[in-house]
GROMACS .gro file of C-alpha atoms in nm:
model
  387
    1ASP     CA    1  -0.001   0.002  -0.002
    2ARG     CA    2   0.316   0.234  -0.015
    3ILE     CA    3   0.541   0.318  -0.288
    4THR     CA    4   0.874   0.486  -0.314
    5HIS     CA    5   0.992   0.767  -0.538
    6THR     CA    6   1.354   0.889  -0.595
    7HIS     CA    7   1.424   1.224  -0.456
    8THR     CA    8   1.778   1.345  -0.530
    9SER     CA    9   1.995   1.073  -0.344
   10HIS     CA   10   1.728   0.907  -0.114
   11ARG     CA   11   1.391   0.738  -0.144
   12MET     CA   12   1.082   0.870   0.006
   13PRO     CA   13   0.774   0.685   0.106
   14VAL     CA   14   0.441   0.801  -0.053
   15SER     CA   15   0.112   0.698   0.110
   16ARG     CA   16  -0.210   0.670  -0.098
   17VAL     CA   17  -0.369   0.771   0.239
   18ALA     CA   18  -0.258   1.130   0.187
   19VAL     CA   19  -0.439   1.145  -0.166
   20LEU     CA   20  -0.752   1.000  -0.030
   21GLY     CA   21  -0.741   1.226   0.274
   22ILE     CA   22  -0.747   1.521   0.038
   23ALA     CA   23  -1.054   1.384  -0.143
   24ALA     CA   24  -1.228   1.325   0.178
   25LEU     CA   25  -1.146   1.683   0.299
   26LEU     CA   26  -1.269   1.823  -0.025
   27ALA     CA   27  -1.579   1.602  -0.010
   28SER     CA   28  -1.658   1.736   0.349
   29GLN     CA   29  -1.629   2.100   0.224
   30ALA     CA   30  -1.858   2.036  -0.081
   31ASP     CA   31  -2.130   2.268   0.054
   32ALA     CA   32  -1.889   2.561   0.058
   33PHE     CA   33  -1.845   2.564  -0.321
   34SER     CA   34  -2.091   2.666  -0.592
   35PRO     CA   35  -2.083   2.465  -0.902
   36LEU     CA   36  -1.855   2.716  -1.085
   37SER     CA   37  -1.639   2.835  -0.786
   38ALA     CA   38  -1.536   2.462  -0.718
   39PHE     CA   39  -1.254   2.496  -0.976
   40SER     CA   40  -1.003   2.760  -0.922
   41GLY     CA   41  -0.896   2.793  -1.275
   42VAL     CA   42  -1.253   2.878  -1.397
   43SER     CA   43  -1.204   3.216  -1.577
   44LEU     CA   44  -1.518   3.413  -1.624
   45ARG     CA   45  -1.541   3.709  -1.871
   46SER     CA   46  -1.762   3.964  -1.686
   47GLY     CA   47  -1.960   4.207  -1.873
   48LEU     CA   48  -1.934   4.519  -1.670
   49GLY     CA   49  -2.056   4.712  -1.990
   50SER     CA   50  -1.810   4.650  -2.268
   51SER     CA   51  -1.514   4.534  -2.039
   52LEU     CA   52  -1.290   4.260  -2.167
   53ALA     CA   53  -1.132   4.213  -1.823
   54ARG     CA   54  -1.049   3.845  -1.736
   55LYS     CA   55  -1.243   3.763  -1.404
   56GLN     CA   56  -1.139   3.491  -1.166
   57CYS     CA   57  -1.425   3.307  -1.001
   58PRO     CA   58  -1.371   3.336  -0.635
   59VAL     CA   59  -1.324   3.026  -0.434
   60ALA     CA   60  -1.343   2.922  -0.067
   61ALA     CA   61  -1.073   2.652  -0.108
   62ALA     CA   62  -1.052   2.396   0.174
   63ARG     CA   63  -0.721   2.414   0.369
   64VAL     CA   64  -0.512   2.116   0.299
   65ALA     CA   65  -0.152   1.982   0.324
   66PRO     CA   66  -0.112   1.761   0.028
   67LEU     CA   67   0.189   1.565  -0.122
   68ARG     CA   68   0.324   1.851  -0.349
   69MET     CA   69   0.535   1.804  -0.651
   70THR     CA   70   0.853   2.017  -0.712
   71ALA     CA   71   1.073   2.036  -0.988
   72THR     CA   72   1.310   1.785  -0.817
   73GLY     CA   73   1.021   1.544  -0.720
   74LEU     CA   74   0.782   1.486  -0.449
   75ASP     CA   75   0.836   1.736  -0.165
   76ALA     CA   76   0.969   1.579   0.168
   77GLU     CA   77   0.837   1.884   0.359
   78ALA     CA   78   0.493   1.853   0.215
   79ALA     CA   79   0.361   1.635   0.503
   80THR     CA   80   0.427   1.895   0.770
   81ASP     CA   81   0.414   2.229   0.582
   82GLY     CA   82   0.054   2.336   0.503
   83GLY     CA   83   0.153   2.685   0.372
   84PRO     CA   84   0.092   3.017   0.533
   85PHE     CA   85  -0.196   3.062   0.762
   86LEU     CA   86  -0.431   3.324   0.576
   87ASP     CA   87  -0.502   3.530   0.904
   88ASP     CA   88  -0.130   3.617   0.903
   89ALA     CA   89  -0.174   3.832   0.591
   90PRO     CA   90   0.163   3.948   0.451
   91LYS     CA   91   0.236   4.319   0.405
   92TYR     CA   92   0.169   4.472   0.058
   93ILE     CA   93   0.446   4.704  -0.041
   94SER     CA   94   0.400   5.015  -0.269
   95LYS     CA   95   0.591   5.061  -0.605
   96ALA     CA   96   0.824   5.320  -0.431
   97GLU     CA   97   0.891   5.057  -0.158
   98ALA     CA   98   0.963   4.791  -0.418
   99LYS     CA   99   1.193   5.012  -0.624
  100ALA     CA  100   1.378   5.109  -0.297
  101LEU     CA  101   1.409   4.736  -0.195
  102ALA     CA  102   1.552   4.640  -0.521
  103GLU     CA  103   1.803   4.906  -0.518
  104GLU     CA  104   1.889   4.807  -0.154
  105LEU     CA  105   1.952   4.445  -0.265
  106LYS     CA  106   2.184   4.570  -0.550
  107SER     CA  107   2.379   4.820  -0.328
  108GLU     CA  108   2.720   4.746  -0.188
  109ASP     CA  109   2.587   4.627   0.147
  110GLY     CA  110   2.307   4.408  -0.021
  111GLY     CA  111   2.567   4.232  -0.236
  112PHE     CA  112   2.338   4.114  -0.518
  113SER     CA  113   2.375   4.186  -0.884
  114THR     CA  114   2.081   4.240  -1.130
  115GLU     CA  115   2.173   3.914  -1.311
  116GLN     CA  116   2.165   3.728  -0.973
  117LEU     CA  117   1.829   3.863  -0.880
  118VAL     CA  118   1.677   3.788  -1.222
  119GLU     CA  119   1.804   3.431  -1.213
  120MET     CA  120   1.653   3.371  -0.866
  121ALA     CA  121   1.328   3.541  -0.951
  122GLY     CA  122   1.292   3.334  -1.281
  123HIS     CA  123   1.378   3.011  -1.107
  124SER     CA  124   1.113   3.067  -0.835
  125VAL     CA  125   0.863   3.146  -1.096
  126ALA     CA  126   0.931   2.819  -1.281
  127ASP     CA  127   0.915   2.618  -0.960
  128ALA     CA  128   0.584   2.772  -0.857
  129ILE     CA  129   0.446   2.690  -1.202
  130PHE     CA  130   0.567   2.338  -1.166
  131GLU     CA  131   0.353   2.299  -0.847
  132ALA     CA  132   0.056   2.495  -0.991
  133TYR     CA  133   0.041   2.335  -1.344
  134PRO     CA  134   0.253   2.005  -1.339
  135PRO     CA  135   0.382   1.906  -1.698
  136SER     CA  136   0.157   1.586  -1.697
  137THR     CA  137  -0.162   1.790  -1.650
  138LEU     CA  138  -0.086   1.998  -1.971
  139MET     CA  139  -0.103   1.680  -2.178
  140GLY     CA  140   0.179   1.796  -2.410
  141ALA     CA  141   0.027   2.140  -2.478
  142LYS     CA  142   0.288   2.433  -2.495
  143VAL     CA  143   0.364   2.701  -2.230
  144LEU     CA  144   0.360   3.047  -2.395
  145VAL     CA  145   0.589   3.292  -2.206
  146ILE     CA  146   0.517   3.665  -2.306
  147CYS     CA  147   0.820   3.861  -2.226
  148GLY     CA  148   0.865   4.244  -2.205
  149LYS     CA  149   1.193   4.448  -2.264
  150GLY     CA  150   1.259   4.512  -1.904
  151LEU     CA  151   1.354   4.304  -1.600
  152ASN     CA  152   1.000   4.139  -1.579
  153GLY     CA  153   1.073   4.014  -1.924
  154ALA     CA  154   1.397   3.889  -1.823
  155GLU     CA  155   1.244   3.692  -1.538
  156GLY     CA  156   1.011   3.545  -1.799
  157LEU     CA  157   1.303   3.441  -2.020
  158THR     CA  158   1.467   3.283  -1.720
  159ALA     CA  159   1.158   3.105  -1.632
  160ALA     CA  160   1.115   2.975  -1.972
  161ARG     CA  161   1.476   2.823  -1.961
  162HIS     CA  162   1.400   2.648  -1.647
  163LEU     CA  163   1.051   2.531  -1.758
  164HIS     CA  164   1.227   2.382  -2.067
  165HIS     CA  165   1.465   2.180  -1.834
  166TYR     CA  166   1.153   2.076  -1.626
  167GLY     CA  167   1.007   1.892  -1.926
  168TYR     CA  168   0.758   2.163  -2.058
  169SER     CA  169   0.726   2.253  -2.440
  170VAL     CA  170   0.782   2.620  -2.418
  171ALA     CA  171   0.758   2.901  -2.678
  172VAL     CA  172   0.832   3.263  -2.605
  173VAL     CA  173   0.677   3.593  -2.735
  174TYR     CA  174   0.927   3.882  -2.723
  175PRO     CA  175   0.823   4.174  -2.928
  176GLU     CA  176   1.020   4.455  -2.770
  177LYS     CA  177   1.399   4.467  -2.695
  178LYS     CA  178   1.610   4.733  -2.523
  179ARG     CA  179   1.900   4.866  -2.726
  180ASP     CA  180   2.178   5.106  -2.650
  181SER     CA  181   2.255   5.413  -2.866
  182GLU     CA  182   2.460   5.201  -3.096
  183GLY     CA  183   2.171   4.967  -3.158
  184GLN     CA  184   2.324   4.669  -2.948
  185LEU     CA  185   2.077   4.473  -2.734
  186LEU     CA  186   2.114   4.529  -2.356
  187GLN     CA  187   2.182   4.286  -2.090
  188PRO     CA  188   2.073   4.074  -1.909
  189ASN     CA  189   1.800   4.010  -2.162
  190ALA     CA  190   2.022   3.975  -2.481
  191GLY     CA  191   2.208   3.673  -2.312
  192LEU     CA  192   1.877   3.524  -2.172
  193GLU     CA  193   1.729   3.533  -2.508
  194LYS     CA  194   2.024   3.344  -2.649
  195GLN     CA  195   2.005   3.097  -2.382
  196VAL     CA  196   1.655   2.988  -2.454
  197ARG     CA  197   1.719   2.998  -2.835
  198ASN     CA  198   2.024   2.755  -2.774
  199LEU     CA  199   1.779   2.520  -2.608
  200GLY     CA  200   1.572   2.508  -2.936
  201VAL     CA  201   1.304   2.736  -2.768
  202SER     CA  202   1.137   2.929  -3.051
  203VAL     CA  203   1.110   3.307  -2.996
  204TYR     CA  204   0.830   3.505  -3.181
  205MET     CA  205   0.760   3.866  -3.227
  206SER     CA  206   0.389   3.822  -3.183
  207ASN     CA  207   0.165   3.555  -3.076
  208PRO     CA  208   0.227   3.243  -3.295
  209GLY     CA  209  -0.005   3.081  -3.512
  210PHE     CA  210  -0.041   2.778  -3.319
  211LEU     CA  211  -0.262   2.907  -3.045
  212ASP     CA  212  -0.470   2.608  -3.031
  213GLN     CA  213  -0.163   2.419  -2.909
  214ILE     CA  214  -0.117   2.651  -2.608
  215GLY     CA  215  -0.215   2.497  -2.259
  216LEU     CA  216  -0.069   2.775  -2.035
  217VAL     CA  217   0.012   3.155  -2.085
  218VAL     CA  218   0.285   3.319  -1.861
  219ASP     CA  219   0.257   3.700  -1.850
  220ALA     CA  220   0.597   3.854  -1.791
  221ALA     CA  221   0.534   4.168  -1.988
  222HIS     CA  222   0.560   4.468  -1.749
  223GLY     CA  223   0.546   4.369  -1.382
  224VAL     CA  224   0.552   4.681  -1.160
  225SER     CA  225   0.678   4.895  -1.452
  226PHE     CA  226   0.345   4.943  -1.621
  227GLU     CA  227   0.237   5.310  -1.648
  228GLY     CA  228  -0.057   5.479  -1.807
  229GLU     CA  229  -0.421   5.382  -1.841
  230ARG     CA  230  -0.390   5.171  -2.146
  231PRO     CA  231  -0.124   4.937  -2.294
  232LYS     CA  232   0.067   5.069  -2.596
  233ALA     CA  233   0.147   4.900  -2.915
  234PRO     CA  234   0.218   4.608  -2.968
  235TRP     CA  235   0.086   4.510  -2.624
  236ASP     CA  236  -0.268   4.635  -2.684
  237VAL     CA  237  -0.314   4.365  -2.956
  238ILE     CA  238  -0.137   4.091  -2.745
  239PHE     CA  239  -0.346   4.168  -2.450
  240LYS     CA  240  -0.667   4.168  -2.644
  241GLN     CA  241  -0.579   3.829  -2.773
  242LEU     CA  242  -0.494   3.704  -2.431
  243ILE     CA  243  -0.842   3.786  -2.295
  244ASP     CA  244  -1.044   3.710  -2.618
  245PRO     CA  245  -1.217   3.363  -2.554
  246THR     CA  246  -1.207   3.278  -2.915
  247VAL     CA  247  -0.825   3.319  -2.915
  248LEU     CA  248  -0.630   3.272  -2.581
  249GLY     CA  249  -0.892   3.389  -2.329
  250THR     CA  250  -0.983   3.032  -2.200
  251LYS     CA  251  -0.621   2.929  -2.130
  252PRO     CA  252  -0.476   2.941  -1.766
  253LEU     CA  253  -0.291   3.255  -1.728
  254VAL     CA  254   0.006   3.309  -1.488
  255SER     CA  255   0.117   3.666  -1.411
  256VAL     CA  256   0.476   3.744  -1.286
  257ASP     CA  257   0.485   3.992  -1.006
  258MET     CA  258   0.207   4.208  -1.123
  259PRO     CA  259  -0.072   4.139  -1.397
  260SER     CA  260   0.021   4.336  -1.696
  261GLY     CA  261  -0.215   4.655  -1.708
  262TRP     CA  262  -0.234   4.687  -1.344
  263ASP     CA  263  -0.078   4.965  -1.143
  264ALA     CA  264   0.143   4.846  -0.871
  265ASP     CA  265  -0.020   5.083  -0.635
  266ALA     CA  266  -0.395   5.140  -0.751
  267GLY     CA  267  -0.437   4.790  -0.899
  268MET     CA  268  -0.662   4.693  -1.183
  269PRO     CA  269  -0.775   4.999  -1.382
  270GLU     CA  270  -1.142   5.080  -1.409
  271GLN     CA  271  -1.308   5.062  -1.753
  272PRO     CA  272  -1.414   5.399  -1.902
  273VAL     CA  273  -1.790   5.489  -1.863
  274PRO     CA  274  -1.952   5.562  -2.207
  275ASP     CA  275  -2.107   5.906  -2.232
  276PRO     CA  276  -2.444   5.888  -2.383
  277GLU     CA  277  -2.367   6.213  -2.597
  278ASP     CA  278  -2.058   6.059  -2.750
  279GLU     CA  279  -2.113   5.921  -3.087
  280ALA     CA  280  -1.835   5.651  -3.061
  281PRO     CA  281  -1.813   5.502  -2.700
  282PRO     CA  282  -1.453   5.467  -2.573
  283ALA     CA  283  -1.273   5.140  -2.659
  284PRO     CA  284  -1.257   4.884  -2.358
  285ILE     CA  285  -0.908   4.871  -2.182
  286PRO     CA  286  -0.766   4.514  -2.233
  287VAL     CA  287  -0.682   4.415  -1.887
  288LEU     CA  288  -0.545   4.070  -1.776
  289TYR     CA  289  -0.677   3.894  -1.468
  290PRO     CA  290  -0.457   3.591  -1.409
  291ASP     CA  291  -0.563   3.265  -1.261
  292THR     CA  292  -0.240   3.244  -1.080
  293LEU     CA  293  -0.005   3.519  -0.955
  294ILE     CA  294   0.360   3.493  -0.850
  295SER     CA  295   0.465   3.790  -0.652
  296LEU     CA  296   0.836   3.846  -0.619
  297GLY     CA  297   1.006   3.963  -0.291
  298ALA     CA  298   0.689   4.098  -0.138
  299PRO     CA  299   0.342   4.139  -0.279
  300LYS     CA  300   0.249   4.479  -0.412
  301MET     CA  301  -0.030   4.696  -0.292
  302GLY     CA  302  -0.213   4.690  -0.635
  303VAL     CA  303  -0.284   4.309  -0.593
  304SER     CA  304  -0.415   4.335  -0.241
  305LYS     CA  305  -0.777   4.253  -0.343
  306TYR     CA  306  -0.645   3.987  -0.603
  307GLN     CA  307  -0.848   3.660  -0.531
  308GLY     CA  308  -0.678   3.384  -0.749
  309ALA     CA  309  -0.393   3.156  -0.642
  310HIS     CA  310  -0.103   3.354  -0.509
  311TYR     CA  311   0.262   3.254  -0.466
  312LEU     CA  312   0.565   3.431  -0.349
  313GLY     CA  313   0.895   3.387  -0.517
  314LEU     CA  314   1.253   3.536  -0.488
  315ARG     CA  315   1.363   3.395  -0.163
  316THR     CA  316   1.646   3.634  -0.099
  317ILE     CA  317   1.509   3.934   0.121
  318PRO     CA  318   1.760   3.975   0.405
  319LEU     CA  319   1.640   4.018   0.778
  320SER     CA  320   1.759   4.383   0.767
  321ALA     CA  321   1.533   4.466   0.473
  322LYS     CA  322   1.250   4.284   0.638
  323ASP     CA  323   1.272   4.479   0.942
  324LYS     CA  324   1.322   4.805   0.751
  325TYR     CA  325   1.007   4.758   0.538
  326GLY     CA  326   0.800   4.566   0.782
  327LEU     CA  327   0.775   4.256   0.582
  328ASN     CA  328   0.602   3.965   0.748
  329THR     CA  329   0.612   3.722   0.439
  330PRO     CA  330   0.577   3.357   0.531
  331SER     CA  331   0.891   3.134   0.546
  332PHE     CA  332   1.018   2.911   0.269
  333ALA     CA  333   1.010   2.555   0.370
  334GLY     CA  334   1.303   2.318   0.292
  335ALA     CA  335   1.476   2.399  -0.055
  336ARG     CA  336   1.182   2.547  -0.210
  337THR     CA  337   1.235   2.881  -0.399
  338TYR     CA  338   0.868   2.983  -0.345
  339THR     CA  339   0.596   2.986  -0.083
  340ARG     CA  340   0.213   3.027  -0.092
  341LEU     CA  341   0.034   3.329   0.000
  342SER     CA  342  -0.308   3.164  -0.054
  343ASP     CA  343  -0.436   2.816   0.014
  344LEU     CA  344  -0.427   2.549  -0.251
  345THR     CA  345  -0.731   2.592  -0.467
  346THR     CA  346  -0.940   2.277  -0.560
  347GLU     CA  347  -0.806   2.274  -0.918
  348GLN     CA  348  -0.446   2.266  -0.790
  349VAL     CA  349  -0.543   1.978  -0.543
  350ALA     CA  350  -0.679   1.791  -0.841
  351ARG     CA  351  -0.372   1.844  -1.041
  352LEU     CA  352  -0.160   1.732  -0.734
  353GLU     CA  353  -0.371   1.423  -0.700
  354ALA     CA  354  -0.325   1.347  -1.080
  355SER     CA  355   0.065   1.399  -1.034
  356VAL     CA  356   0.085   1.161  -0.742
  357ALA     CA  357  -0.130   0.910  -0.916
  358ALA     CA  358   0.108   0.929  -1.206
  359GLU     CA  359   0.399   0.855  -0.990
  360GLU     CA  360   0.234   0.549  -0.842
  361ALA     CA  361   0.168   0.426  -1.192
  362LYS     CA  362   0.547   0.453  -1.272
  363SER     CA  363   0.646   0.297  -0.942
  364ALA     CA  364   0.382   0.040  -0.849
  365PRO     CA  365   0.377  -0.325  -0.970
  366ALA     CA  366   0.242  -0.390  -1.310
  367ALA     CA  367  -0.069  -0.537  -1.167
  368ALA     CA  368  -0.166  -0.215  -0.999
  369ALA     CA  369  -0.093   0.003  -1.301
  370PRO     CA  370  -0.451   0.005  -1.442
  371ALA     CA  371  -0.587   0.130  -1.112
  372ALA     CA  372  -0.337   0.413  -1.079
  373ALA     CA  373  -0.399   0.510  -1.447
  374ALA     CA  374  -0.764   0.517  -1.380
  375ALA     CA  375  -0.717   0.751  -1.077
  376ALA     CA  376  -0.477   0.986  -1.271
  377ALA     CA  377  -0.754   1.002  -1.547
  378ALA     CA  378  -1.013   1.074  -1.323
  379ALA     CA  379  -0.826   1.358  -1.145
  380ALA     CA  380  -0.719   1.499  -1.480
  381ALA     CA  381  -1.080   1.520  -1.589
  382VAL     CA  382  -1.149   1.832  -1.371
  383PRO     CA  383  -1.233   2.122  -1.608
  384GLN     CA  384  -0.943   2.350  -1.672
  385ALA     CA  385  -1.153   2.667  -1.763
  386ALA     CA  386  -1.500   2.770  -1.867
  387VAL     CA  387  -1.622   3.074  -2.061
   0.00000   0.00000   0.00000
């Protein structure tokens, strides 16, 4: 009734009881969920006049401590780490504080280089995605990583490289690039683009033509640097495609640090109100509302009301900075590069069940393989998204 799974240099027991316990707990909480809100990844496109904004159906996910997958296998810490308690809400910092914190980390006293911070941030993004959307649940569909020209885009390129190594099929959209006065591409993005290209990852100037093959979208376009009310070209077209249910709007969306189009302080912009006297009503603002958000360093004030799955990456903030900015972010258990700022949602639990069942199918005796495969198929049958 127990199996083993290789985790680096040792073997770790994995009990089916843990999976059954998750199912029992969710069943006991069934009355707390509406038919739609039972699935965290359900993305609803709300009217609000002519708004095109992605809307996340709020969930009251049960508190669980499941067997979690990491990029290096089943997490040995999972049995005791249930994630942060939600009543210990972390501090949300302003855009000015985020900028000051980054400069402090890169100062002589901080000791970090920009390249180091980008690498650690992108690595943590990839690890969090591995937990939230294990490769086996995408059924071979591609991960589309959309990268801007700034550091948020650099973090996206880094995450794309790690996701490739983790077994995902990755494609990158990289429409803008920073150049110096002589036209040379600036670092770190130039080197990061070469790294993903050298792995055989295709890099596109706009959304590729195989959108029907995309299973997950990663938004690393702007982060905290977005300014203004509306995205400018080419992002206006790209964002419209991301929220259009006939293009990419039904695909799960992960945003890095801040959803693109949101202000780091004020949050998601309000849609313009049509004036009855205007002959042509104002065009709606294409706004992204991700299914999963991965904040970096500390969550920003602009996402304080965000209701989807929320992770925190960039495990590098020193104690002095935590004291200076009053940060009370939860601890990072074991060797993990990320932590959760929200409870696991029911769709994540279903994905984890599918991952554990898949591991059982690989490790169990041949006679038990059909039962494990059936359990994996049942868990993977949870709807990914609905319009």
